Every structure is written in C-alpha cells, then in structure tokens.
Short mmCIF file of C-alpha atoms and ligand atoms in Angstrom, two decimals:
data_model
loop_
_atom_site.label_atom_id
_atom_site.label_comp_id
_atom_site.label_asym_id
_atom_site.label_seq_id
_atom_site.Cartn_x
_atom_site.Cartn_y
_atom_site.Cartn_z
CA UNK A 1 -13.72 -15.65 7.91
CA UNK A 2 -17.52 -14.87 8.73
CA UNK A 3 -18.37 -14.49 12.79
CA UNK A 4 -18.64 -17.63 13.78
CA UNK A 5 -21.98 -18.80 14.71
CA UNK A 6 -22.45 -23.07 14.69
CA UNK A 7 -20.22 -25.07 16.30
CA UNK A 8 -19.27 -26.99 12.26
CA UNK A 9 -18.00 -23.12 11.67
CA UNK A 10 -16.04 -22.63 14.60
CA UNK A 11 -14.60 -26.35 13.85
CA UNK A 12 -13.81 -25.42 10.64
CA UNK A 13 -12.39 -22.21 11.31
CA UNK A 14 -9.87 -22.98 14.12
CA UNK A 15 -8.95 -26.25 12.05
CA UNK A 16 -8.33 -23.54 9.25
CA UNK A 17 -5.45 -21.80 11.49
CA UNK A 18 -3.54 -24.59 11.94
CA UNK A 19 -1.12 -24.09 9.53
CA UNK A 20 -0.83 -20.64 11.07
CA UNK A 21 0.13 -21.72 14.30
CA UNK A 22 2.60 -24.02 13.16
CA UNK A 23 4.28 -21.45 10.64
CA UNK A 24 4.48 -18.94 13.27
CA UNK A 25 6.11 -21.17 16.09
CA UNK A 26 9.53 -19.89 17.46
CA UNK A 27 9.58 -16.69 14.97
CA UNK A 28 9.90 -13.77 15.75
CA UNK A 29 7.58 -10.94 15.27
CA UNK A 30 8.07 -6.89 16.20
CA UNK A 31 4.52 -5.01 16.55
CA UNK A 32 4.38 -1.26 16.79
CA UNK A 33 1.98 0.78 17.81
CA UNK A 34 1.68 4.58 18.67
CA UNK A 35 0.57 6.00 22.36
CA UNK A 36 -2.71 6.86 21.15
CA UNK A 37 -3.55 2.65 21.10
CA UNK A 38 -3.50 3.23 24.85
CA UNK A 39 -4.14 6.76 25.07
CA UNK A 40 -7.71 5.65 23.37
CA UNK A 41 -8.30 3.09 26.07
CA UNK A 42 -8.10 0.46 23.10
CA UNK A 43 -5.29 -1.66 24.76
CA UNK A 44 -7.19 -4.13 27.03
CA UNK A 45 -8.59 -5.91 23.61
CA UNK A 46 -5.20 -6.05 22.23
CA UNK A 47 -3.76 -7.61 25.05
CA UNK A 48 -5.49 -10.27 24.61
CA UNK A 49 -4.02 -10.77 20.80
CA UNK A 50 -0.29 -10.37 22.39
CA UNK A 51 -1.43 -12.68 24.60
CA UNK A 52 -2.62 -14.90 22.12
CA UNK A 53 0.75 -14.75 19.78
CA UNK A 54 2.69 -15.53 23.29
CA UNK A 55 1.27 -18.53 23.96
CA UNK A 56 1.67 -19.62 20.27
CA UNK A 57 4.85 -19.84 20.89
CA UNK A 58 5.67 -16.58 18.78
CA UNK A 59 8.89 -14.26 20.26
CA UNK A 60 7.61 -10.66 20.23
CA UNK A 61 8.82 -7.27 20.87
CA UNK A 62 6.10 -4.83 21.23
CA UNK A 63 7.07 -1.03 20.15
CA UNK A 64 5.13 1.63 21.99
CA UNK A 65 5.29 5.34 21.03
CA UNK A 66 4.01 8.06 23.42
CA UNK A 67 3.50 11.17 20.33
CA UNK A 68 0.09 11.85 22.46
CA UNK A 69 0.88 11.81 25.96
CA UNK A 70 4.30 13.85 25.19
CA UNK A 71 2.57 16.57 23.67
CA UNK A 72 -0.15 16.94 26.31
CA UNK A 73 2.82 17.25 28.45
CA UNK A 74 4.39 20.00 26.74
CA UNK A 75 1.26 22.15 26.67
CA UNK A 76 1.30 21.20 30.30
CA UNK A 77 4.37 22.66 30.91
CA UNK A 78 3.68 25.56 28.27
CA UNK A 79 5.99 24.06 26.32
CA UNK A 80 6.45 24.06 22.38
CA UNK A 81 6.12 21.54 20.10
CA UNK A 82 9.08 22.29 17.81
CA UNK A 83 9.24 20.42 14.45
CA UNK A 84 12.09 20.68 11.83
CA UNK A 85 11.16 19.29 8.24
CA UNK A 86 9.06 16.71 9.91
CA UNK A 87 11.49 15.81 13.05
CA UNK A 88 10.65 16.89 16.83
CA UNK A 89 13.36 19.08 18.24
CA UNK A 90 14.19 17.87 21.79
CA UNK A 91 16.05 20.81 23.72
CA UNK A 92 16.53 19.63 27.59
CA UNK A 93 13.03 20.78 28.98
CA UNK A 94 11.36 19.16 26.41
CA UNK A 95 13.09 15.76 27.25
CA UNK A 96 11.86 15.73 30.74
CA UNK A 97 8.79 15.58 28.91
CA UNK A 98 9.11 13.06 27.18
CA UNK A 99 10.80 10.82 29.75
CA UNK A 100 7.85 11.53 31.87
CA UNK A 101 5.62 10.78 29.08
CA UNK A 102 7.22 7.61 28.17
CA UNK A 103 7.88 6.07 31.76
CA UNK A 104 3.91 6.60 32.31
CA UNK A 105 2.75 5.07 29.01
CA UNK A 106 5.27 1.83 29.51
CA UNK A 107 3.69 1.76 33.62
CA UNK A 108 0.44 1.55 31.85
CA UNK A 109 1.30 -0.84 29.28
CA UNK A 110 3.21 -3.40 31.62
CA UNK A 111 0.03 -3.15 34.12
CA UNK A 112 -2.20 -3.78 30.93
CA UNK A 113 -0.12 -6.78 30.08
CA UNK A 114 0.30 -8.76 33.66
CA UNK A 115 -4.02 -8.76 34.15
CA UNK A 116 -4.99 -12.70 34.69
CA UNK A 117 -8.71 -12.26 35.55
CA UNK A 118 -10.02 -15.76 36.02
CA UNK A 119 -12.96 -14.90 33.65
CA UNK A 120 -10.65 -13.05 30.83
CA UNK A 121 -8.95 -14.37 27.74
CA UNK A 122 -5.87 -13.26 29.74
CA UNK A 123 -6.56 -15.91 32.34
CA UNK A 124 -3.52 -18.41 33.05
CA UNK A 125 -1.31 -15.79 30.78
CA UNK A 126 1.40 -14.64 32.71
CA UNK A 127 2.86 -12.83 30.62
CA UNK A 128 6.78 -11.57 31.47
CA UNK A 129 7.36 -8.14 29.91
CA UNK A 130 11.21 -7.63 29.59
CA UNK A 131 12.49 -3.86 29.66
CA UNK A 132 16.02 -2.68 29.45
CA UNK A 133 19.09 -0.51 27.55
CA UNK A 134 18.44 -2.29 23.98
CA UNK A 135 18.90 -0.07 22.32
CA UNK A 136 21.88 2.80 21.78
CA UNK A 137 21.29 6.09 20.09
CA UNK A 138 22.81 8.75 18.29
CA UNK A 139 21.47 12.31 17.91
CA UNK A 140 20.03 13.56 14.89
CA UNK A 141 22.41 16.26 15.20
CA UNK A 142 22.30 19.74 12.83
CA UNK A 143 19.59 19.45 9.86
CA UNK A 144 20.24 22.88 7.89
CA UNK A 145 21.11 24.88 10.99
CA UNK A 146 18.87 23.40 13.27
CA UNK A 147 19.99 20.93 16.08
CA UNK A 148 18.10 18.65 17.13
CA UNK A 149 19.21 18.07 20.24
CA UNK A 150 18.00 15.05 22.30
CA UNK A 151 16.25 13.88 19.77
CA UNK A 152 17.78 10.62 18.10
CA UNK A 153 18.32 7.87 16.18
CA UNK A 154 19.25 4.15 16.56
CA UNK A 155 22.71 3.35 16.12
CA UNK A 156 22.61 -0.55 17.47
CA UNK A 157 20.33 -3.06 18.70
CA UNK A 158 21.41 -5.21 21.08
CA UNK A 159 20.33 -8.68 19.51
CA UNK A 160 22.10 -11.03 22.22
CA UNK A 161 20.08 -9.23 25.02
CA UNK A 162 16.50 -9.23 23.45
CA UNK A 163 17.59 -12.73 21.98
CA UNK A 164 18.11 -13.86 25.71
CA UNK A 165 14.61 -12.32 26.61
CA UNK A 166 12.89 -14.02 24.20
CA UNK A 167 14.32 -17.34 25.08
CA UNK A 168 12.88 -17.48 28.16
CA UNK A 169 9.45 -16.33 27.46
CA UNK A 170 9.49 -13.19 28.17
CA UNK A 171 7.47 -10.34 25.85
CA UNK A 172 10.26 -7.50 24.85
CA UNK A 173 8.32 -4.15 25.42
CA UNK A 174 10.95 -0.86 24.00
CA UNK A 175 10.03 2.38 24.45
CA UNK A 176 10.41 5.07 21.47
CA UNK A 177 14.25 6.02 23.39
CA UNK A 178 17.65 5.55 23.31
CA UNK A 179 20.73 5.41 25.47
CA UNK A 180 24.23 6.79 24.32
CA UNK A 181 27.48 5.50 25.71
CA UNK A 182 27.74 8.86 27.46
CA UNK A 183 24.98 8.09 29.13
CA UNK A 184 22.43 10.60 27.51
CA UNK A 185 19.13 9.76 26.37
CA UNK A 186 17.56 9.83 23.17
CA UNK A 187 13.97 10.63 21.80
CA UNK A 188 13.40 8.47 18.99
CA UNK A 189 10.36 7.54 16.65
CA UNK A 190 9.02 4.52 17.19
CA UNK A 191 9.05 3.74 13.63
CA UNK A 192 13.02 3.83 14.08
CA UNK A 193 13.18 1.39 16.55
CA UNK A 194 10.97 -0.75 15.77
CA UNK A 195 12.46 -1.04 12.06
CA UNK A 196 16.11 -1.03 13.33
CA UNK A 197 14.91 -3.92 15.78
CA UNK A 198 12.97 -5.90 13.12
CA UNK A 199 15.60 -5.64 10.72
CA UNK A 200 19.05 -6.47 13.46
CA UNK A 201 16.63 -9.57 14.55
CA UNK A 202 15.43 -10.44 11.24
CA UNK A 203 12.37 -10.83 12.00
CA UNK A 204 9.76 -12.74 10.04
CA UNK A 205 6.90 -10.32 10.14
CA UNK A 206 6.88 -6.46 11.15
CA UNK A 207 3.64 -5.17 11.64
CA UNK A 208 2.88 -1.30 12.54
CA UNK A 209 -1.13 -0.36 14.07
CA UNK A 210 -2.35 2.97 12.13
CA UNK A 211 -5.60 5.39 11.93
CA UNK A 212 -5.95 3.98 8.29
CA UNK A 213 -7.11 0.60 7.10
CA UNK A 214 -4.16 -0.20 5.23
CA UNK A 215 -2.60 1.58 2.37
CA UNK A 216 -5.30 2.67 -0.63
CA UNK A 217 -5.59 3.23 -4.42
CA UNK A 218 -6.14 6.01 -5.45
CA UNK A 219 -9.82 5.35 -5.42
CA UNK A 220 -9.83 4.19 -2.39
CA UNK A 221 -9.45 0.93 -2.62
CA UNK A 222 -7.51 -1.08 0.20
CA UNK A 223 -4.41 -2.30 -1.34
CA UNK A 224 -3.94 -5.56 -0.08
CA UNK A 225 -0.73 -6.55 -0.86
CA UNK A 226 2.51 -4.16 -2.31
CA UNK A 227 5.73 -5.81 -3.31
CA UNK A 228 9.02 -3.31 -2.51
CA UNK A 229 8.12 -1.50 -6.49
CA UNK A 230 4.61 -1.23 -5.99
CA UNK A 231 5.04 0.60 -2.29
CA UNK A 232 7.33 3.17 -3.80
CA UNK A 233 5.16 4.05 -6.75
CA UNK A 234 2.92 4.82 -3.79
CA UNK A 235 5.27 6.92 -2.02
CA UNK A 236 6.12 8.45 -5.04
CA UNK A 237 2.96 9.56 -6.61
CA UNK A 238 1.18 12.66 -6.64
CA UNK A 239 -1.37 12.33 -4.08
CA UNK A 240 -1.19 13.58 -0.61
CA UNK A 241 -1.06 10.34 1.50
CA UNK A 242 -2.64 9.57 5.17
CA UNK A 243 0.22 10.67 7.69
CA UNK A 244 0.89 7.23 9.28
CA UNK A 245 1.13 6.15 5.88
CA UNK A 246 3.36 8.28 4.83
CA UNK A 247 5.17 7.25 8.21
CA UNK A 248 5.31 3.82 8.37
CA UNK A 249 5.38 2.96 4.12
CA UNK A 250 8.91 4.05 3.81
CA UNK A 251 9.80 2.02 7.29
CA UNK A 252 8.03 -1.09 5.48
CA UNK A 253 10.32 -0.80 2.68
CA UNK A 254 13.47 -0.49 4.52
CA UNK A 255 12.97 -3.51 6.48
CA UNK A 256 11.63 -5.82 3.72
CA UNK A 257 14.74 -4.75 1.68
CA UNK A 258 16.67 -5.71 4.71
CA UNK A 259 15.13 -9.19 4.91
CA UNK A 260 12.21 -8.77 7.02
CA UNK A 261 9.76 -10.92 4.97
CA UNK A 262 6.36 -9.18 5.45
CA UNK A 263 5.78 -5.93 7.03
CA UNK A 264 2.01 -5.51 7.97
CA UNK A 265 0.66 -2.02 8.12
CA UNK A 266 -3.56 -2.60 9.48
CA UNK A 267 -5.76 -0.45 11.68
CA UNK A 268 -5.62 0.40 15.14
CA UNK A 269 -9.40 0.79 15.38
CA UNK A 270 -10.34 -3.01 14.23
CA UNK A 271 -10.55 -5.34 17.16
CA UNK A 272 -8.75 -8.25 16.47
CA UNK A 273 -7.24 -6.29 13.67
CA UNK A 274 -3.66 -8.41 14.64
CA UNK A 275 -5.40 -11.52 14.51
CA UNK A 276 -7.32 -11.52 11.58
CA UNK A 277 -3.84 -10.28 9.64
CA UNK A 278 -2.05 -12.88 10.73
CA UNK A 279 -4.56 -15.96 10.96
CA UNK A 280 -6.14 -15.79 7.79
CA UNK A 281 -4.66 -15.54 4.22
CA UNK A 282 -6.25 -12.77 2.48
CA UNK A 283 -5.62 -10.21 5.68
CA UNK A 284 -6.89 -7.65 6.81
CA UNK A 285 -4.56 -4.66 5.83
CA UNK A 286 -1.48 -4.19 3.57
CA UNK A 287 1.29 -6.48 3.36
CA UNK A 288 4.52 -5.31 1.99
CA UNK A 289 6.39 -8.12 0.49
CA UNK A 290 9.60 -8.09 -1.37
CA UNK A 291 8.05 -9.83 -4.84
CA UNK A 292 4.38 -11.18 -4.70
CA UNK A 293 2.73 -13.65 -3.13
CA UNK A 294 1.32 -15.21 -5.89
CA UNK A 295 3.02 -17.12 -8.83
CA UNK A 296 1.98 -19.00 -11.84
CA UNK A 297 3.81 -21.74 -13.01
CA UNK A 298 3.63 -24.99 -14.97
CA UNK A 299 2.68 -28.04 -13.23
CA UNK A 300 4.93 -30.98 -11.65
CA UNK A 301 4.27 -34.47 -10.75
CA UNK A 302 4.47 -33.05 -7.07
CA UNK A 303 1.75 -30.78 -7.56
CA UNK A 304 -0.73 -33.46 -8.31
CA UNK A 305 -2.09 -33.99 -4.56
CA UNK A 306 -2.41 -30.49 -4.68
CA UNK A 307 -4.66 -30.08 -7.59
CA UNK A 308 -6.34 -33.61 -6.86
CA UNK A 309 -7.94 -31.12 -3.72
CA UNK A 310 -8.69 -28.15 -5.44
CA UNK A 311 -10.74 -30.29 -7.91
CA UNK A 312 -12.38 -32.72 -5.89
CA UNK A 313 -15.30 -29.62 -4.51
CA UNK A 314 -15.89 -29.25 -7.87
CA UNK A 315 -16.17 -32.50 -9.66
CA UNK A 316 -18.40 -33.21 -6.69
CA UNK A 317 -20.40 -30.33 -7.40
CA UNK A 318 -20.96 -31.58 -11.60
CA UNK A 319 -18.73 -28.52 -12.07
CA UNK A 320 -16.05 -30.20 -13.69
CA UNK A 321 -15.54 -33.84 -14.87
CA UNK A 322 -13.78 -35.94 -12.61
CA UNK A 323 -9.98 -36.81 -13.48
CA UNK A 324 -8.38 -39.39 -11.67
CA UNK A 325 -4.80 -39.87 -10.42
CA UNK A 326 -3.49 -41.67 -12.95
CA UNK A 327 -5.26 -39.35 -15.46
CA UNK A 328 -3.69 -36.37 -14.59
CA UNK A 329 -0.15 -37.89 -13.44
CA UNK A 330 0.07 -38.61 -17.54
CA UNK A 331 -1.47 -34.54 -18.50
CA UNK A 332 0.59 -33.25 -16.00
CA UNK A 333 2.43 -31.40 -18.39
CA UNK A 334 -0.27 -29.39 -19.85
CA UNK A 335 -1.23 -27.91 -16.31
CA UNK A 336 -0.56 -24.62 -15.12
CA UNK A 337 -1.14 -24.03 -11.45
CA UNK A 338 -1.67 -20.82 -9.52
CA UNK A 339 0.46 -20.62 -5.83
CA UNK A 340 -0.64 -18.15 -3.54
CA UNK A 341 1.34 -17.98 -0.31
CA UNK A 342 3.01 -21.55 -1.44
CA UNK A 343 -0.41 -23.12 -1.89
CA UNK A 344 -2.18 -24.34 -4.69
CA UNK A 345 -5.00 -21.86 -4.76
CA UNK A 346 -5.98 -22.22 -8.85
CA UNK A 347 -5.25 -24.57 -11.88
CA UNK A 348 -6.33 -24.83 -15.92
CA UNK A 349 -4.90 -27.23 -18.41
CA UNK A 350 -4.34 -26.33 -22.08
CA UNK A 351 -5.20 -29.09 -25.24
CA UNK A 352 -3.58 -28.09 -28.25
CA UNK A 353 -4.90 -29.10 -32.05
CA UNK A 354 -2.38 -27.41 -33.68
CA UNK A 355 -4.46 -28.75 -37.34
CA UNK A 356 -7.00 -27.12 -36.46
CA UNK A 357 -5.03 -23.72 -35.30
CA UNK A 358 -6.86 -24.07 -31.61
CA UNK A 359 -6.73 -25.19 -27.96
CA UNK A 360 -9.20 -26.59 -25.61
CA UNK A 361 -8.94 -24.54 -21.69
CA UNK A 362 -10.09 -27.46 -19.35
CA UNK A 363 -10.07 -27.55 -15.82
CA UNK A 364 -9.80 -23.98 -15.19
CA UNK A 365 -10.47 -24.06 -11.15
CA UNK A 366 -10.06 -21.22 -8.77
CA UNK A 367 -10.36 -22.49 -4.61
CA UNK A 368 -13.22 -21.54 -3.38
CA UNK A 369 -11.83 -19.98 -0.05
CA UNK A 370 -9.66 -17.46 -2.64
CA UNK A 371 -13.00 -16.22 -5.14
CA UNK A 372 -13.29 -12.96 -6.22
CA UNK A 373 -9.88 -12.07 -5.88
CA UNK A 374 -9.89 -12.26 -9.81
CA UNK A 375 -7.50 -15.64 -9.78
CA UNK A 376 -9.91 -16.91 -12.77
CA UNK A 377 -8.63 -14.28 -15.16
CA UNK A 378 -5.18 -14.40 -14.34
CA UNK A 379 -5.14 -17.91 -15.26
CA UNK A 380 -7.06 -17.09 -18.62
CA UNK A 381 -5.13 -14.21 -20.00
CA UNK A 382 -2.15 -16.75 -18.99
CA UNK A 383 -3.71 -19.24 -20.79
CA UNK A 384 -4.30 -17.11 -23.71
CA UNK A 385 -0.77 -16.13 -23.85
CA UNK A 386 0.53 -20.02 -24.03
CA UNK A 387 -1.55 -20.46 -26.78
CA UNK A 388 -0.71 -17.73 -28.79
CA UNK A 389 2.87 -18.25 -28.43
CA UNK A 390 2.01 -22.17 -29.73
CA UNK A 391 0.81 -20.20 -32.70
CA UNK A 392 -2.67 -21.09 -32.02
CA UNK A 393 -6.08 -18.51 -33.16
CA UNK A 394 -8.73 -19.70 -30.75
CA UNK A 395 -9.58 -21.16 -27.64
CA UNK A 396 -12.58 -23.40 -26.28
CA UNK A 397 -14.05 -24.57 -23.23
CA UNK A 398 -16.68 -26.98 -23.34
CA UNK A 399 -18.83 -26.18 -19.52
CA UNK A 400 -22.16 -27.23 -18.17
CA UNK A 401 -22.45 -24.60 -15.13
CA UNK A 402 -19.83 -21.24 -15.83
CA UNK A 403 -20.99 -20.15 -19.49
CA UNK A 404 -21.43 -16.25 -18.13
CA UNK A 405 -18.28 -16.07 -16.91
CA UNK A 406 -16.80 -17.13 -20.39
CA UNK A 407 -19.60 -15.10 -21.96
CA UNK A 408 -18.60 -12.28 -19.92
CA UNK A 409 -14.93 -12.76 -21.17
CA UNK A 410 -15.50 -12.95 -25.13
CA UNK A 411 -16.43 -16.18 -25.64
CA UNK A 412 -19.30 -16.88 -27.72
CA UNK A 413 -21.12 -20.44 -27.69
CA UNK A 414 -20.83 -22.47 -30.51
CA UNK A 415 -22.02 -25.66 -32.24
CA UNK A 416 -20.29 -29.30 -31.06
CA UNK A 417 -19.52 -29.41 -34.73
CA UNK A 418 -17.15 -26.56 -34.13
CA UNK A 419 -15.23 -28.80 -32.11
CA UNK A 420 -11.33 -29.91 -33.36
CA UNK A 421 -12.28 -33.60 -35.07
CA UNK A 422 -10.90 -35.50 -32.36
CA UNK A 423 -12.39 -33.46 -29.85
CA UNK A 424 -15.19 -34.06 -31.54
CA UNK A 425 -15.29 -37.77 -31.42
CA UNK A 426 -14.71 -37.37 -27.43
CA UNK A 427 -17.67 -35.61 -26.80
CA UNK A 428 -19.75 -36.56 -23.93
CA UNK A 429 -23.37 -36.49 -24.95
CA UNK A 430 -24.61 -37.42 -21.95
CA UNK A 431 -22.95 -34.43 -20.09
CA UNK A 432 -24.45 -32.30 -22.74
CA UNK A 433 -21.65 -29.57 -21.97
CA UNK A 434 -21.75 -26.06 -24.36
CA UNK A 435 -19.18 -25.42 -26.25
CA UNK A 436 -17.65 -21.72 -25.89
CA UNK A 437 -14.81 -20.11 -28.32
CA UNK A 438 -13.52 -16.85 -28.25
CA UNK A 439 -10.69 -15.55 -31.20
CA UNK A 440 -7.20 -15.11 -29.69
N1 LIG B 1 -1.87 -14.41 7.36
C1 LIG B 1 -0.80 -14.33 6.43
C2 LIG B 1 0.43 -13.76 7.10
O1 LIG B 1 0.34 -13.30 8.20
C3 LIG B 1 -1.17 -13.55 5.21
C4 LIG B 1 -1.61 -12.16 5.45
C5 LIG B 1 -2.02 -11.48 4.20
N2 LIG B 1 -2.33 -10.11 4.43
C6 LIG B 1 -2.58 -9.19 3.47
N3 LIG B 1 -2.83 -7.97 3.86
N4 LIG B 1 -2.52 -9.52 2.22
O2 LIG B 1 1.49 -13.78 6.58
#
C-alpha cells in the first residue's frame, strides 16, 4: 500500500481493509515481543496498533519479555549471566532479578497502554490490561548435570481465566513467568509462553516482533511466506541464522502444527510493522502457514463472479477481449483459476485442437494488486503441463499489448496462417492481435 497522499487513495485504501476487519472480528490473536521493544523507547507507536486491533474487536494477549532489563540487573548486582546450551540458569539471586526486572517492564507497559491524550490515536481507548496467575510452570530441571533452577517451563495455561478476560474487553498482558502449585516462581522465555498460550487458545494468528525483517534466503531475500516443510529446511540448513530467528522459527512451527493458523514473525524496528502484516495481503514479514496460501485449481460455475472482476480492468484496458457471462458460464470448464488467501487473484483458459496437436492459452490474467509476485508463470508452466498431458506439442496466444512477456518466455510470433483452421476462421482482423507459439 503506497503512503497515502489524496483523499481517492486513502478511500481506496481503508475500503481495501474491510475484509480485514471483518475476518479478524472476535479472534483471537497472541503478539510477542521482547523487553528491548520498550527498552528502545519504541512502545508508544505500538500502542497505538494494540490499540487499533482492540477496538476491532480482536481478543489479544500481548507477551512481553524483559532479556534486557534482567541482564542490566544482574551486572547491577555483579551478578552472572549463566547460560547452559542456550538456557539461562536461574539460581535464587538471580530470580530476584528477574522479578524486579519483570514487575518494572509490565509497570511500564500497563502505563504505556492506559495513555488517552485527547490529541493521540489513543484518545477514547481505554484500554483494560488484565494481569494474573495464567500461567503454571515447571522447572527445567537437570540438563547434563546442570540445574536449572528457577528457570522454567509452561506446564498449563489457564484458558477459562484469559477466556473470561477477553470477554469483557480487557487486553491480556503475561509476563515471561510462571507460578508452580508450591507456590514458586518460574523464569520462562517468552517464546514459551506465548506459544503454549497461542496454541491452549487456538489462536488464529501468532505473531512474534524481531531485530530481523522476517526470515531470508539465503541471498537475502525476505521469505514471505513458509509452509511447516519449507520453515524446517530453514532450520535445518547449513547457514548460521539471525538469533531471534533461530528463536522464534522453531516456536512458529510448533504452534502452526498445533493449529494456530498463521504465525507472523516481522520487525520490531518498522512502525506500523503489526499493521501493515495484518491489513494487507502480501505482508510485511514471514508468515508460517501449515500448506500455502496459494492454490491452483480448475474452475467452477461459482467462480465465475470472481473471474468476471479480475477481467473486467483488463478488457477495459483493450488488454483482453471482453467475455460475457453467459460466455464464460458455457467455457467454464476450460478455466483454471489461481486462489491466493481464498481469493481469485489469477485465471487462463486452455483451447485444445487436438488435429492440429496444439492449444490456444487465452485469458491468462494476473490481479493487478498481486503483480510481480510471479502469479503469470505459475499459471503458464501449469498451463503447459495440461497440455502436455492432453498430448498436445505447442501452445499459442494470440495478444495485442503482452508480446514481451511471451517473448521473454519462448514464444516466438508467428503468421495468422499458423493458426489451428478453425481458429483461423475466428480471427478478429479488426483487433489485429499477434499470434505467439512456443514448442511444448
Ligand atoms: N494480512 C494477511 C493476514 O494477516 C496476510 C499476511 C501475509 N503476510 C505475509 N508475510 N505473507 O493473514
């Protein structure tokens, strides 16, 4: 979505959240985020998202960690930092520490949370932050030799309670500890309890805030979207990976095996990071899903409003030739179309003249919200694929406006006369369209 500068863009915009805000209605969301969000002095903007997602109507339980603020106050008490293969070791000293650590961070968070300057976004937001004993823990106990101590893990989440909290409004903030039915307290990740929570609510989205943009290629690249196989191919390959990543990833994975539909991993540093994840459909970070987002499938009668829109920019543009209703009620059958998110982002049709060993590719259209995302050649090599299986050697497109693109693809132009006969006797003159084939 570019910034929006004329009042037709911010129109068009918010209308283009709608179905956002009615999706997200009544579920339930769990957003975690580490101590150095308000250690940074970065929490004031995001306020004003939870603020946002509250008055949506959206139940959420905000996660906060405290790593920062507890290690300052060990060096403050000229205490260690102790790790064992990765985990903090908690002996009694150091959990003052981090109780002290933690109750100061929450403080900070809860004041953060109840501003309602007049001339703020958080104006009229009275927002309700619940607290309590959620969540019971277990300790870690002996790894190789080594106990742990208070440091812990979560054993249950109480569901009824934070259920309760969330029906009345109220914002669920946990802390990264836990309570044990002797009465001792934990020290606990916040990637644990936020997780734990996600997955005993079943939540519809998880998202964790991180120092990287997402999760990357190996060149680099942000990865926009990793189903539960592509996320552990990450994990498992060779490359040394950021630490939150390396963090959070695995977490992802749990809960979307559990049922958590989408876990969102995006930057802490973006403003507005939350909000452009969740209100627009391409994101802003990674979204680990448990199979993709995107499917390609033949065509039903149902899907004929659907494609009706996608073409209509483009026949009005000369792009394609107009088909109406009844027109492609009857072809139905020889459309594919391309679902993204459950909407009807892409579509081609494929004419077979099996005499002449060769298929026309018509109506191969990609919405124009969702270009460059390479759509266009998914659909082709699909395409390609039908054909070949219908035992067919080349395909066609006849276009007036998109030659490169076909050029670019293997197709070379070609003389009307190379046209199937009864294609042939169809040709529009008038329209003058090229006529492309490429060998398959
Ligand atoms: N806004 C949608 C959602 O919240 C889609 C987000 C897609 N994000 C991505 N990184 N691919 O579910």
């Amino acid at each position: 979505m570019p910034i929006t500068t004329t009042s037709a863009d911010f129109v068009a915009w918010f209308r283009s959240v709608a179905p956002y805000i009615n999706a997200f209605r009544g579920k339930t969301f769990v957003i975690a985020f580490g101590g150095e969000v308000v250690a940074d002095g970065k929490f004031v903007e995001l306020t004003h998202d939870f603020n946002l997602l509250a008055a949506l109507g959206i139940r959420l339980v905000l996660v906060h960690g405290a790593r920062p603020q507890i290690e300052q106050h060990l060096a403050r008490n000229n205490l260690g930092d102790t790790y064992h293969q990765g985990v903090r070791m908690t002996d009694a000293d150091s959990m003052q520490c981090v109780k002290e650590a933690v109750g100061r961070v929450r403080v900070e968070i809860e004041a953060l949370l109840s501003m309602g300057l007049a001339n703020s976004p958080m104006a009229n937001a009275d927002i309700r932050v619940a607290g309590g004993n959620f969540i019971t823990a277990q300790p870690i106990g002996i790894i190789n030799g080594v106990d742990l101590m208070h440091t812990g893990s979560v054993r249950k989440v109480d569901i009824a309670a934070l259920n309760d909290r969330m029906e009345f409004g109220e914002v669920v903030l946990l802390s990264p500890l836990g309570y044990s039915p002797t009465g001792e307290v934990f020290n606990v990740t916040l990637e644990d309890i936020a997780t734990a929570t996600a997955i005993a609510l079943d939540a519809d989205k998880l998202v964790f805030l991180m120092d990287t943009d997402g999760v990357q290629d190996k060149k680099g690249k942000l990865l926009k979207e990793l189903t539960i196989a592509g996320a552990q191919a990450v994990l498992s390959g060779k490359r040394k990976l950021p630490d939150d990543v390396s963090l959070y990833l695995p977490c992802a994975i749990r809960a979307c095996e559990a049922g958590v539909a989408r876990t969102h991993l995006i930057s802490r540093h973006t403003d507005g990071a939350v909000l452009q994840e969740l209100f627009s459909d391409e994101g802003i970070g990674t979204m680990v899903v448990e199979s993709t987002l995107n499917t390609l499938r033949a065509a039903t009668i149902e899907d004929v409003g659907g494609i009706l829109h996608l073409l209509r920019p483009l026949e009005a543009e000369g792009i394609l030739v107009r088909r109406n209703r009844e027109l492609l009620e009857r072809e139905i059958a020889r459309f594919v179309v391309l679902e993204h998110d459950h909407r009807i982002v892409g579509c081609a049709a494929l004419y077979p003249f099996p005499d002449e060993a060769a298929a026309e590719l018509a109506c191969l259209a990609v919405d124009a919200q969702c270009r460059d995302r390479g759509y266009g050649q998914v659909i082709l090599d699909h395409m390609t694929g039908l054909a070949k299986t219908q035992g067919l050697k080349k395909l066609f497109v006849l276009t007036t406006r998109t030659a490169h693109w076909f050029i670019e693809r293997g197709f070379s132009e070609a003389d009307v006369s190379a046209l199937p006969a009864q294609k042939k006797s169809l040709y529009n003159w008038q329209r003058k369209s090229k006529v492309f084939v490429r060998k398959i």
